[in-house]
Amino acid sequence: MKRSISLLTFAGAAVAGAPALAADLNVTVEVPKLTVAEYHKPYVAIWIENPADSTAAGTLAVWYDADNREDKGAKWLKDMRQWWRKAGREMSFPADGISGATRAPGPQKLVFAGSKGALKDLKPGAYNLVVEAAREVGGHEAVRVPFTWGQMGGKPGKPASAKGASELGAVTVSVK
Amino acid sequence: MTFKKRLLAVAAVGVALALPMTASAHRGWIVPSATVLSGDVWVTFDAAVSNELFYPDHNAMRLDGVVATAPDGSVDKIQNGATGKYRSTFDVALTKPGTWKIGTASQSVMASYTENGEVKRFRGSAEDFAKQVPAGAADLKTIKSFNRNEVYVTRDKPTTDVFKPTGKGLELSPITHPNDLVAGEAASFKFLLDGKPAADLEVTIAEGGSRYSPRPDIKVKTGPDGVVKFTLPEAGMYWINASVRTGAMPGRGPGGPGGPGAPGGAPGAGGPGGGMGGMPGMGGGQQGPAQPLTGDGYSAGFTAVIEAQRP
């Protein structure tokens, strides 16, 4: 059993040929400053979507209150409902390398290493990066930014961006 | 029942018959505070029989018989139950991850028979029927009913064990999981009658919030395989109902008025004043000399409240 698994893993790596590129995904997410009576920092899920069938290809980051006593923060994870239905409910939290604290308003720069987590086994192709935000006593919004992963064309793609209307500002994605 | 009250009841029947069924039918429902949960363990419920969905304007649903079935099939008691004038409320602790089923499944019997030359009528649970009606009673005619009123809630990942059919009455066998319904997305359910596909079954789906934005009911029919396809137009809570009747009905004969819509409220519909789902005069057991049933019959009703999530 064990031997066949390691063989499969090896075969997978050979087909993908990914290690040659070792690209990283650079993402900037702007958390807008909102002047509301009761402000809570948004819970945010950053995930990769297969554009063909809208399924999830991996979760990169989930910002929520993981340190909350009795893990009460997990109660609101389902409010990022697209991610929850497609990926979140299959995972257990806190998730190593994915769970993180909520972030304050302003541009948040993130680098996801191609050698780790969801990107490590991501096949070359076209994807959407989805940033989905839900805020307590606030709204919900998902912003999609297309990007190309792997050696299609050989060169890193130009940065792409999209802008949210309420709970999210500009989201920029580049493969470097 | 005073004479005045009886007059009122008669008047109510008159009004009910004059209006289209969708406007007058009393509908039983159990509405959860949430159907999709992460981490959190508690869900609170309201339960009532009403005209408008989901506003308690008629009778509270009685809570005896309401149970919570855990994802592993074990049965938990509901907690903090309280019954007011128009509505009941209770809580369920989702102590295990997966899909829970909360509701009633009741089996009841209506019967008539002759004892010492006198017609006797019985109406009650299957257990009481076995106890109270003598075995081998003369001229025995029965109408057996199966009624379900359910709601489903999922903590973390949805599971399907609570949908294992029992083979009795009308049951939902999901194709689309009820906790995976999204507004604007096509969904399909399969209905079983006594464990077999319920073909050509009319299913009514009514959107909540009828007080402020009344919408016509969605009516869909199952195919030969018992499958019904539908798309819920907007996010929100919906009441879904189907019923089957065969054989003779008391008094008014087969297919009499008061058929569709009534079974939904049956298990908890009683409340003060009795009557089936608040339909006065349906059984008629108490008024005047008992009339024998015209034949054997069977009825099954299924009601659930489902939520369409926002995309």
PDB file of N, CA, C and O in Angstrom, chain B residues 239-310:
ATOM      1  N   TRP B 239     -41.938  26.557   2.280  1.00  0.00           N
ATOM      2  CA  TRP B 239     -42.755  25.471   2.820  1.00  0.00           C
ATOM      3  C   TRP B 239     -43.045  24.519   1.676  1.00  0.00           C
ATOM      4  O   TRP B 239     -43.508  24.950   0.607  1.00  0.00           O
ATOM      5  N   ILE B 240     -42.722  23.243   1.865  1.00  0.00           N
ATOM      6  CA  ILE B 240     -42.923  22.273   0.793  1.00  0.00           C
ATOM      7  C   ILE B 240     -43.855  21.173   1.302  1.00  0.00           C
ATOM      8  O   ILE B 240     -43.695  20.699   2.435  1.00  0.00           O
ATOM      9  N   ASN B 241     -44.848  20.838   0.487  1.00  0.00           N
ATOM     10  CA  ASN B 241     -45.890  19.927   0.959  1.00  0.00           C
ATOM     11  C   ASN B 241     -46.390  19.037  -0.175  1.00  0.00           C
ATOM     12  O   ASN B 241     -46.482  19.458  -1.326  1.00  0.00           O
ATOM     13  N   ALA B 242     -46.718  17.820   0.192  1.00  0.00           N
ATOM     14  CA  ALA B 242     -47.359  16.906  -0.751  1.00  0.00           C
ATOM     15  C   ALA B 242     -48.248  15.969   0.047  1.00  0.00           C
ATOM     16  O   ALA B 242     -47.967  15.685   1.218  1.00  0.00           O
ATOM     17  N   SER B 243     -49.327  15.515  -0.569  1.00  0.00           N
ATOM     18  CA  SER B 243     -50.172  14.559   0.138  1.00  0.00           C
ATOM     19  C   SER B 243     -50.820  13.590  -0.847  1.00  0.00           C
ATOM     20  O   SER B 243     -50.983  13.892  -2.027  1.00  0.00           O
ATOM     21  N   VAL B 244     -51.142  12.438  -0.305  1.00  0.00           N
ATOM     22  CA  VAL B 244     -51.732  11.370  -1.106  1.00  0.00           C
ATOM     23  C   VAL B 244     -52.956  10.862  -0.374  1.00  0.00           C
ATOM     24  O   VAL B 244     -52.931  10.718   0.846  1.00  0.00           O
ATOM     25  N   ARG B 245     -54.030  10.627  -1.083  1.00  0.00           N
ATOM     26  CA  ARG B 245     -55.225  10.069  -0.475  1.00  0.00           C
ATOM     27  C   ARG B 245     -55.810   8.994  -1.349  1.00  0.00           C
ATOM     28  O   ARG B 245     -55.956   9.184  -2.550  1.00  0.00           O
ATOM     29  N   THR B 246     -56.155   7.867  -0.753  1.00  0.00           N
ATOM     30  CA  THR B 246     -56.843   6.820  -1.512  1.00  0.00           C
ATOM     31  C   THR B 246     -58.004   6.334  -0.680  1.00  0.00           C
ATOM     32  O   THR B 246     -58.025   6.508   0.537  1.00  0.00           O
ATOM     33  N   GLY B 247     -58.965   5.740  -1.325  1.00  0.00           N
ATOM     34  CA  GLY B 247     -60.107   5.178  -0.618  1.00  0.00           C
ATOM     35  C   GLY B 247     -61.129   6.223  -0.259  1.00  0.00           C
ATOM     36  O   GLY B 247     -61.017   7.383  -0.628  1.00  0.00           O
ATOM     37  N   ALA B 248     -62.123   5.801   0.496  1.00  0.00           N
ATOM     38  CA  ALA B 248     -63.255   6.658   0.804  1.00  0.00           C
ATOM     39  C   ALA B 248     -62.940   7.615   1.938  1.00  0.00           C
ATOM     40  O   ALA B 248     -62.182   7.319   2.846  1.00  0.00           O
ATOM     41  N   MET B 249     -63.503   8.786   1.862  1.00  0.00           N
ATOM     42  CA  MET B 249     -63.364   9.765   2.941  1.00  0.00           C
ATOM     43  C   MET B 249     -64.694   9.863   3.672  1.00  0.00           C
ATOM     44  O   MET B 249     -65.740   9.600   3.108  1.00  0.00           O
ATOM     45  N   PRO B 250     -64.625  10.246   4.931  1.00  0.00           N
ATOM     46  CA  PRO B 250     -65.858  10.293   5.709  1.00  0.00           C
ATOM     47  C   PRO B 250     -66.750  11.435   5.254  1.00  0.00           C
ATOM     48  O   PRO B 250     -66.269  12.466   4.798  1.00  0.00           O
ATOM     49  N   GLY B 251     -68.021  11.233   5.407  1.00  0.00           N
ATOM     50  CA  GLY B 251     -68.993  12.318   5.206  1.00  0.00           C
ATOM     51  C   GLY B 251     -69.142  12.727   3.771  1.00  0.00           C
ATOM     52  O   GLY B 251     -70.114  12.372   3.124  1.00  0.00           O
ATOM     53  N   ARG B 252     -68.155  13.452   3.261  1.00  0.00           N
ATOM     54  CA  ARG B 252     -68.335  14.099   1.967  1.00  0.00           C
ATOM     55  C   ARG B 252     -67.967  13.217   0.783  1.00  0.00           C
ATOM     56  O   ARG B 252     -68.056  13.649  -0.343  1.00  0.00           O
ATOM     57  N   GLY B 253     -67.526  12.020   1.065  1.00  0.00           N
ATOM     58  CA  GLY B 253     -67.162  11.131  -0.024  1.00  0.00           C
ATOM     59  C   GLY B 253     -65.762  11.424  -0.524  1.00  0.00           C
ATOM     60  O   GLY B 253     -65.131  12.372  -0.075  1.00  0.00           O
ATOM     61  N   PRO B 254     -65.300  10.610  -1.484  1.00  0.00           N
ATOM     62  CA  PRO B 254     -63.904  10.749  -1.901  1.00  0.00           C
ATOM     63  C   PRO B 254     -63.623  12.102  -2.538  1.00  0.00           C
ATOM     64  O   PRO B 254     -64.473  12.647  -3.239  1.00  0.00           O
ATOM     65  N   GLY B 255     -62.447  12.607  -2.243  1.00  0.00           N
ATOM     66  CA  GLY B 255     -62.010  13.845  -2.883  1.00  0.00           C
ATOM     67  C   GLY B 255     -62.788  15.066  -2.461  1.00  0.00           C
ATOM     68  O   GLY B 255     -62.836  16.041  -3.191  1.00  0.00           O
ATOM     69  N   GLY B 256     -63.421  15.021  -1.310  1.00  0.00           N
ATOM     70  CA  GLY B 256     -64.202  16.153  -0.827  1.00  0.00           C
ATOM     71  C   GLY B 256     -63.330  17.353  -0.549  1.00  0.00           C
ATOM     72  O   GLY B 256     -62.105  17.274  -0.575  1.00  0.00           O
ATOM     73  N   PRO B 257     -63.978  18.488  -0.299  1.00  0.00           N
ATOM     74  CA  PRO B 257     -63.201  19.688  -0.012  1.00  0.00           C
ATOM     75  C   PRO B 257     -62.388  19.545   1.270  1.00  0.00           C
ATOM     76  O   PRO B 257     -62.741  18.750   2.130  1.00  0.00           O
ATOM     77  N   GLY B 258     -61.372  20.311   1.382  1.00  0.00           N
ATOM     78  CA  GLY B 258     -60.540  20.243   2.578  1.00  0.00           C
ATOM     79  C   GLY B 258     -59.428  19.246   2.431  1.00  0.00           C
ATOM     80  O   GLY B 258     -58.694  18.991   3.368  1.00  0.00           O
ATOM     81  N   GLY B 259     -59.287  18.683   1.270  1.00  0.00           N
ATOM     82  CA  GLY B 259     -58.234  17.702   1.031  1.00  0.00           C
ATOM     83  C   GLY B 259     -56.848  18.316   1.071  1.00  0.00           C
ATOM     84  O   GLY B 259     -56.196  18.321   2.103  1.00  0.00           O
ATOM     85  N   PRO B 260     -56.422  18.922  -0.029  1.00  0.00           N
ATOM     86  CA  PRO B 260     -55.038  19.402  -0.080  1.00  0.00           C
ATOM     87  C   PRO B 260     -54.771  20.489   0.953  1.00  0.00           C
ATOM     88  O   PRO B 260     -55.649  21.307   1.225  1.00  0.00           O
ATOM     89  N   GLY B 261     -53.611  20.471   1.475  1.00  0.00           N
ATOM     90  CA  GLY B 261     -53.250  21.516   2.430  1.00  0.00           C
ATOM     91  C   GLY B 261     -53.472  21.104   3.850  1.00  0.00           C
ATOM     92  O   GLY B 261     -52.644  21.348   4.696  1.00  0.00           O
ATOM     93  N   ALA B 262     -54.549  20.412   4.123  1.00  0.00           N
ATOM     94  CA  ALA B 262     -54.863  20.054   5.497  1.00  0.00           C
ATOM     95  C   ALA B 262     -53.858  19.103   6.135  1.00  0.00           C
ATOM     96  O   ALA B 262     -53.468  19.330   7.277  1.00  0.00           O
ATOM     97  N   PRO B 263     -53.389  18.067   5.453  1.00  0.00           N
ATOM     98  CA  PRO B 263     -52.544  17.096   6.154  1.00  0.00           C
ATOM     99  C   PRO B 263     -51.263  17.703   6.692  1.00  0.00           C
ATOM    100  O   PRO B 263     -50.701  17.217   7.642  1.00  0.00           O
ATOM    101  N   GLY B 264     -50.801  18.756   6.105  1.00  0.00           N
ATOM    102  CA  GLY B 264     -49.559  19.377   6.542  1.00  0.00           C
ATOM    103  C   GLY B 264     -49.548  19.661   8.012  1.00  0.00           C
ATOM    104  O   GLY B 264     -48.548  19.478   8.684  1.00  0.00           O
ATOM    105  N   GLY B 265     -50.618  20.120   8.518  1.00  0.00           N
ATOM    106  CA  GLY B 265     -50.646  20.519   9.916  1.00  0.00           C
ATOM    107  C   GLY B 265     -51.020  19.411  10.854  1.00  0.00           C
ATOM    108  O   GLY B 265     -51.028  19.602  12.054  1.00  0.00           O
ATOM    109  N   ALA B 266     -51.313  18.255  10.322  1.00  0.00           N
ATOM    110  CA  ALA B 266     -51.959  17.234  11.120  1.00  0.00           C
ATOM    111  C   ALA B 266     -51.297  16.898  12.453  1.00  0.00           C
ATOM    112  O   ALA B 266     -51.971  16.989  13.472  1.00  0.00           O
ATOM    113  N   PRO B 267     -50.000  16.559  12.509  1.00  0.00           N
ATOM    114  CA  PRO B 267     -49.500  16.051  13.780  1.00  0.00           C
ATOM    115  C   PRO B 267     -49.589  17.039  14.925  1.00  0.00           C
ATOM    116  O   PRO B 267     -49.954  16.678  16.017  1.00  0.00           O
ATOM    117  N   GLY B 268     -49.288  18.243  14.665  1.00  0.00           N
ATOM    118  CA  GLY B 268     -49.275  19.192  15.768  1.00  0.00           C
ATOM    119  C   GLY B 268     -50.423  20.164  15.714  1.00  0.00           C
ATOM    120  O   GLY B 268     -50.484  21.109  16.458  1.00  0.00           O
ATOM    121  N   ALA B 269     -51.332  19.919  14.814  1.00  0.00           N
ATOM    122  CA  ALA B 269     -52.303  20.962  14.523  1.00  0.00           C
ATOM    123  C   ALA B 269     -53.357  21.150  15.595  1.00  0.00           C
ATOM    124  O   ALA B 269     -53.980  22.192  15.672  1.00  0.00           O
ATOM    125  N   GLY B 270     -53.548  20.133  16.386  1.00  0.00           N
ATOM    126  CA  GLY B 270     -54.653  20.112  17.349  1.00  0.00           C
ATOM    127  C   GLY B 270     -54.898  21.432  18.044  1.00  0.00           C
ATOM    128  O   GLY B 270     -55.719  22.222  17.616  1.00  0.00           O
ATOM    129  N   GLY B 271     -54.187  21.639  19.086  1.00  0.00           N
ATOM    130  CA  GLY B 271     -54.367  22.876  19.827  1.00  0.00           C
ATOM    131  C   GLY B 271     -55.764  22.931  20.433  1.00  0.00           C
ATOM    132  O   GLY B 271     -56.561  22.020  20.252  1.00  0.00           O
ATOM    133  N   PRO B 272     -56.058  24.006  21.110  1.00  0.00           N
ATOM    134  CA  PRO B 272     -57.374  24.117  21.715  1.00  0.00           C
ATOM    135  C   PRO B 272     -58.440  24.172  20.623  1.00  0.00           C
ATOM    136  O   PRO B 272     -58.256  24.803  19.600  1.00  0.00           O
ATOM    137  N   GLY B 273     -59.531  23.495  20.860  1.00  0.00           N
ATOM    138  CA  GLY B 273     -60.600  23.524  19.867  1.00  0.00           C
ATOM    139  C   GLY B 273     -60.541  22.335  18.918  1.00  0.00           C
ATOM    140  O   GLY B 273     -61.512  22.035  18.257  1.00  0.00           O
ATOM    141  N   GLY B 274     -59.417  21.657  18.887  1.00  0.00           N
ATOM    142  CA  GLY B 274     -59.290  20.434  18.108  1.00  0.00           C
ATOM    143  C   GLY B 274     -59.485  20.678  16.631  1.00  0.00           C
ATOM    144  O   GLY B 274     -59.184  21.735  16.109  1.00  0.00           O
ATOM    145  N   GLY B 275     -59.984  19.679  15.954  1.00  0.00           N
ATOM    146  CA  GLY B 275     -60.165  19.799  14.508  1.00  0.00           C
ATOM    147  C   GLY B 275     -58.880  19.433  13.814  1.00  0.00           C
ATOM    148  O   GLY B 275     -57.801  19.495  14.393  1.00  0.00           O
ATOM    149  N   MET B 276     -58.963  19.047  12.573  1.00  0.00           N
ATOM    150  CA  MET B 276     -57.783  18.604  11.847  1.00  0.00           C
ATOM    151  C   MET B 276     -57.133  19.797  11.172  1.00  0.00           C
ATOM    152  O   MET B 276     -57.694  20.372  10.241  1.00  0.00           O
ATOM    153  N   GLY B 277     -55.987  20.167  11.659  1.00  0.00           N
ATOM    154  CA  GLY B 277     -55.308  21.325  11.096  1.00  0.00           C
ATOM    155  C   GLY B 277     -56.196  22.555  11.145  1.00  0.00           C
ATOM    156  O   GLY B 277     -56.117  23.430  10.312  1.00  0.00           O
ATOM    157  N   GLY B 278     -57.092  22.594  12.117  1.00  0.00           N
ATOM    158  CA  GLY B 278     -57.955  23.756  12.254  1.00  0.00           C
ATOM    159  C   GLY B 278     -59.074  23.785  11.231  1.00  0.00           C
ATOM    160  O   GLY B 278     -59.705  24.803  11.015  1.00  0.00           O
ATOM    161  N   MET B 279     -59.325  22.647  10.587  1.00  0.00           N
ATOM    162  CA  MET B 279     -60.428  22.597   9.628  1.00  0.00           C
ATOM    163  C   MET B 279     -61.669  22.134  10.386  1.00  0.00           C
ATOM    164  O   MET B 279     -61.849  20.943  10.622  1.00  0.00           O
ATOM    165  N   PRO B 280     -62.532  23.038  10.762  1.00  0.00           N
ATOM    166  CA  PRO B 280     -63.676  22.612  11.562  1.00  0.00           C
ATOM    167  C   PRO B 280     -64.585  21.706  10.735  1.00  0.00           C
ATOM    168  O   PRO B 280     -64.760  21.910   9.548  1.00  0.00           O
ATOM    169  N   GLY B 281     -65.122  20.729  11.414  1.00  0.00           N
ATOM    170  CA  GLY B 281     -66.097  19.871  10.757  1.00  0.00           C
ATOM    171  C   GLY B 281     -65.499  18.767   9.907  1.00  0.00           C
ATOM    172  O   GLY B 281     -66.234  17.989   9.316  1.00  0.00           O
ATOM    173  N   MET B 282     -64.175  18.673   9.848  1.00  0.00           N
ATOM    174  CA  MET B 282     -63.548  17.642   9.022  1.00  0.00           C
ATOM    175  C   MET B 282     -63.945  16.234   9.457  1.00  0.00           C
ATOM    176  O   MET B 282     -64.378  15.421   8.663  1.00  0.00           O
ATOM    177  N   GLY B 283     -63.743  15.934  10.733  1.00  0.00           N
ATOM    178  CA  GLY B 283     -64.019  14.585  11.207  1.00  0.00           C
ATOM    179  C   GLY B 283     -65.494  14.438  11.558  1.00  0.00           C
ATOM    180  O   GLY B 283     -66.136  13.461  11.219  1.00  0.00           O
ATOM    181  N   GLY B 284     -65.979  15.392  12.255  1.00  0.00           N
ATOM    182  CA  GLY B 284     -67.384  15.407  12.611  1.00  0.00           C
ATOM    183  C   GLY B 284     -67.778  14.329  13.596  1.00  0.00           C
ATOM    184  O   GLY B 284     -68.949  13.984  13.692  1.00  0.00           O
ATOM    185  N   GLY B 285     -66.797  13.779  14.311  1.00  0.00           N
ATOM    186  CA  GLY B 285     -67.089  12.680  15.226  1.00  0.00           C
ATOM    187  C   GLY B 285     -67.998  13.070  16.377  1.00  0.00           C
ATOM    188  O   GLY B 285     -68.752  12.252  16.886  1.00  0.00           O
ATOM    189  N   GLN B 286     -67.916  14.325  16.806  1.00  0.00           N
ATOM    190  CA  GLN B 286     -68.628  14.690  18.010  1.00  0.00           C
ATOM    191  C   GLN B 286     -70.067  15.155  17.777  1.00  0.00           C
ATOM    192  O   GLN B 286     -70.893  15.066  18.652  1.00  0.00           O
ATOM    193  N   GLN B 287     -70.332  15.684  16.616  1.00  0.00           N
ATOM    194  CA  GLN B 287     -71.646  16.271  16.408  1.00  0.00           C
ATOM    195  C   GLN B 287     -72.633  15.232  15.896  1.00  0.00           C
ATOM    196  O   GLN B 287     -72.382  14.583  14.889  1.00  0.00           O
ATOM    197  N   GLY B 288     -73.728  15.098  16.594  1.00  0.00           N
ATOM    198  CA  GLY B 288     -74.797  14.209  16.162  1.00  0.00           C
ATOM    199  C   GLY B 288     -74.406  12.743  16.278  1.00  0.00           C
ATOM    200  O   GLY B 288     -73.324  12.424  16.765  1.00  0.00           O
ATOM    201  N   PRO B 289     -75.248  11.866  15.821  1.00  0.00           N
ATOM    202  CA  PRO B 289     -74.924  10.441  15.902  1.00  0.00           C
ATOM    203  C   PRO B 289     -73.776  10.107  14.949  1.00  0.00           C
ATOM    204  O   PRO B 289     -73.651  10.701  13.884  1.00  0.00           O
ATOM    205  N   ALA B 290     -72.941   9.169  15.386  1.00  0.00           N
ATOM    206  CA  ALA B 290     -71.775   8.809  14.590  1.00  0.00           C
ATOM    207  C   ALA B 290     -72.188   8.200  13.259  1.00  0.00           C
ATOM    208  O   ALA B 290     -73.130   7.413  13.208  1.00  0.00           O
ATOM    209  N   GLN B 291     -71.509   8.596  12.214  1.00  0.00           N
ATOM    210  CA  GLN B 291     -71.769   8.038  10.885  1.00  0.00           C
ATOM    211  C   GLN B 291     -70.660   7.038  10.565  1.00  0.00           C
ATOM    212  O   GLN B 291     -69.510   7.288  10.863  1.00  0.00           O
ATOM    213  N   PRO B 292     -71.021   5.924   9.960  1.00  0.00           N
ATOM    214  CA  PRO B 292     -69.953   4.973   9.604  1.00  0.00           C
ATOM    215  C   PRO B 292     -69.117   5.510   8.443  1.00  0.00           C
ATOM    216  O   PRO B 292     -69.610   6.282   7.623  1.00  0.00           O
ATOM    217  N   LEU B 293     -67.875   5.125   8.384  1.00  0.00           N
ATOM    218  CA  LEU B 293     -67.038   5.482   7.237  1.00  0.00           C
ATOM    219  C   LEU B 293     -67.557   4.717   6.025  1.00  0.00           C
ATOM    220  O   LEU B 293     -68.100   3.626   6.159  1.00  0.00           O
ATOM    221  N   THR B 294     -67.373   5.312   4.860  1.00  0.00           N
ATOM    222  CA  THR B 294     -67.918   4.673   3.673  1.00  0.00           C
ATOM    223  C   THR B 294     -67.006   3.587   3.115  1.00  0.00           C
ATOM    224  O   THR B 294     -67.392   2.825   2.250  1.00  0.00           O
ATOM    225  N   GLY B 295     -65.774   3.524   3.590  1.00  0.00           N
ATOM    226  CA  GLY B 295     -64.873   2.482   3.103  1.00  0.00           C
ATOM    227  C   GLY B 295     -63.514   2.628   3.744  1.00  0.00           C
ATOM    228  O   GLY B 295     -63.284   3.543   4.532  1.00  0.00           O
ATOM    229  N   ASP B 296     -62.612   1.705   3.414  1.00  0.00           N
ATOM    230  CA  ASP B 296     -61.252   1.812   3.929  1.00  0.00           C
ATOM    231  C   ASP B 296     -60.485   2.842   3.106  1.00  0.00           C
ATOM    232  O   ASP B 296     -60.733   3.008   1.922  1.00  0.00           O
ATOM    233  N   GLY B 297     -59.571   3.520   3.759  1.00  0.00           N
ATOM    234  CA  GLY B 297     -58.796   4.537   3.041  1.00  0.00           C
ATOM    235  C   GLY B 297     -57.400   4.683   3.615  1.00  0.00           C
ATOM    236  O   GLY B 297     -57.049   4.074   4.638  1.00  0.00           O
ATOM    237  N   TYR B 298     -56.635   5.473   2.922  1.00  0.00           N
ATOM    238  CA  TYR B 298     -55.237   5.684   3.319  1.00  0.00           C
ATOM    239  C   TYR B 298     -54.867   7.109   2.966  1.00  0.00           C
ATOM    240  O   TYR B 298     -55.251   7.614   1.902  1.00  0.00           O
ATOM    241  N   SER B 299     -54.142   7.769   3.833  1.00  0.00           N
ATOM    242  CA  SER B 299     -53.637   9.093   3.467  1.00  0.00           C
ATOM    243  C   SER B 299     -52.229   9.278   4.014  1.00  0.00           C
ATOM    244  O   SER B 299     -51.863   8.706   5.041  1.00  0.00           O
ATOM    245  N   ALA B 300     -51.455  10.022   3.266  1.00  0.00           N
ATOM    246  CA  ALA B 300     -50.082  10.297   3.690  1.00  0.00           C
ATOM    247  C   ALA B 300     -49.781  11.756   3.379  1.00  0.00           C
ATOM    248  O   ALA B 300     -50.156  12.243   2.309  1.00  0.00           O
ATOM    249  N   GLY B 301     -49.147  12.414   4.309  1.00  0.00           N
ATOM    250  CA  GLY B 301     -48.804  13.818   4.085  1.00  0.00           C
ATOM    251  C   GLY B 301     -47.336  14.059   4.414  1.00  0.00           C
ATOM    252  O   GLY B 301     -46.769  13.417   5.311  1.00  0.00           O
ATOM    253  N   PHE B 302     -46.750  14.948   3.645  1.00  0.00           N
ATOM    254  CA  PHE B 302     -45.353  15.308   3.898  1.00  0.00           C
ATOM    255  C   PHE B 302     -45.233  16.824   3.870  1.00  0.00           C
ATOM    256  O   PHE B 302     -45.731  17.473   2.947  1.00  0.00           O
ATOM    257  N   THR B 303     -44.604  17.360   4.894  1.00  0.00           N
ATOM    258  CA  THR B 303     -44.354  18.793   4.948  1.00  0.00           C
ATOM    259  C   THR B 303     -42.932  19.018   5.428  1.00  0.00           C
ATOM    260  O   THR B 303     -42.457  18.304   6.319  1.00  0.00           O
ATOM    261  N   ALA B 304     -42.264  19.980   4.838  1.00  0.00           N
ATOM    262  CA  ALA B 304     -40.946  20.362   5.339  1.00  0.00           C
ATOM    263  C   ALA B 304     -40.746  21.849   5.108  1.00  0.00           C
ATOM    264  O   ALA B 304     -41.448  22.462   4.300  1.00  0.00           O
ATOM    265  N   VAL B 305     -39.837  22.417   5.841  1.00  0.00           N
ATOM    266  CA  VAL B 305     -39.410  23.789   5.571  1.00  0.00           C
ATOM    267  C   VAL B 305     -37.965  23.702   5.096  1.00  0.00           C
ATOM    268  O   VAL B 305     -37.131  23.046   5.730  1.00  0.00           O
ATOM    269  N   ILE B 306     -37.707  24.308   3.942  1.00  0.00           N
ATOM    270  CA  ILE B 306     -36.363  24.275   3.373  1.00  0.00           C
ATOM    271  C   ILE B 306     -35.894  25.700   3.124  1.00  0.00           C
ATOM    272  O   ILE B 306     -36.708  26.596   2.928  1.00  0.00           O
ATOM    273  N   GLU B 307     -34.601  25.891   3.165  1.00  0.00           N
ATOM    274  CA  GLU B 307     -34.062  27.230   2.953  1.00  0.00           C
ATOM    275  C   GLU B 307     -33.226  27.276   1.679  1.00  0.00           C
ATOM    276  O   GLU B 307     -32.384  26.409   1.456  1.00  0.00           O
ATOM    277  N   ALA B 308     -33.482  28.292   0.864  1.00  0.00           N
ATOM    278  CA  ALA B 308     -32.603  28.557  -0.280  1.00  0.00           C
ATOM    279  C   ALA B 308     -31.599  29.605   0.168  1.00  0.00           C
ATOM    280  O   ALA B 308     -31.977  30.675   0.636  1.00  0.00           O
ATOM    281  N   GLN B 309     -30.317  29.281   0.035  1.00  0.00           N
ATOM    282  CA  GLN B 309     -29.270  30.214   0.427  1.00  0.00           C
ATOM    283  C   GLN B 309     -29.057  31.253  -0.662  1.00  0.00           C
ATOM    284  O   GLN B 309     -29.320  30.986  -1.829  1.00  0.00           O
ATOM    285  N   ARG B 310     -28.545  32.386  -0.246  1.00  0.00           N
ATOM    286  CA  ARG B 310     -28.132  33.370  -1.256  1.00  0.00           C
ATOM    287  C   ARG B 310     -26.906  32.821  -1.974  1.00  0.00           C
ATOM    288  O   ARG B 310     -26.088  32.140  -1.359  1.00  0.00           O
TER     289      ARG B 310
END
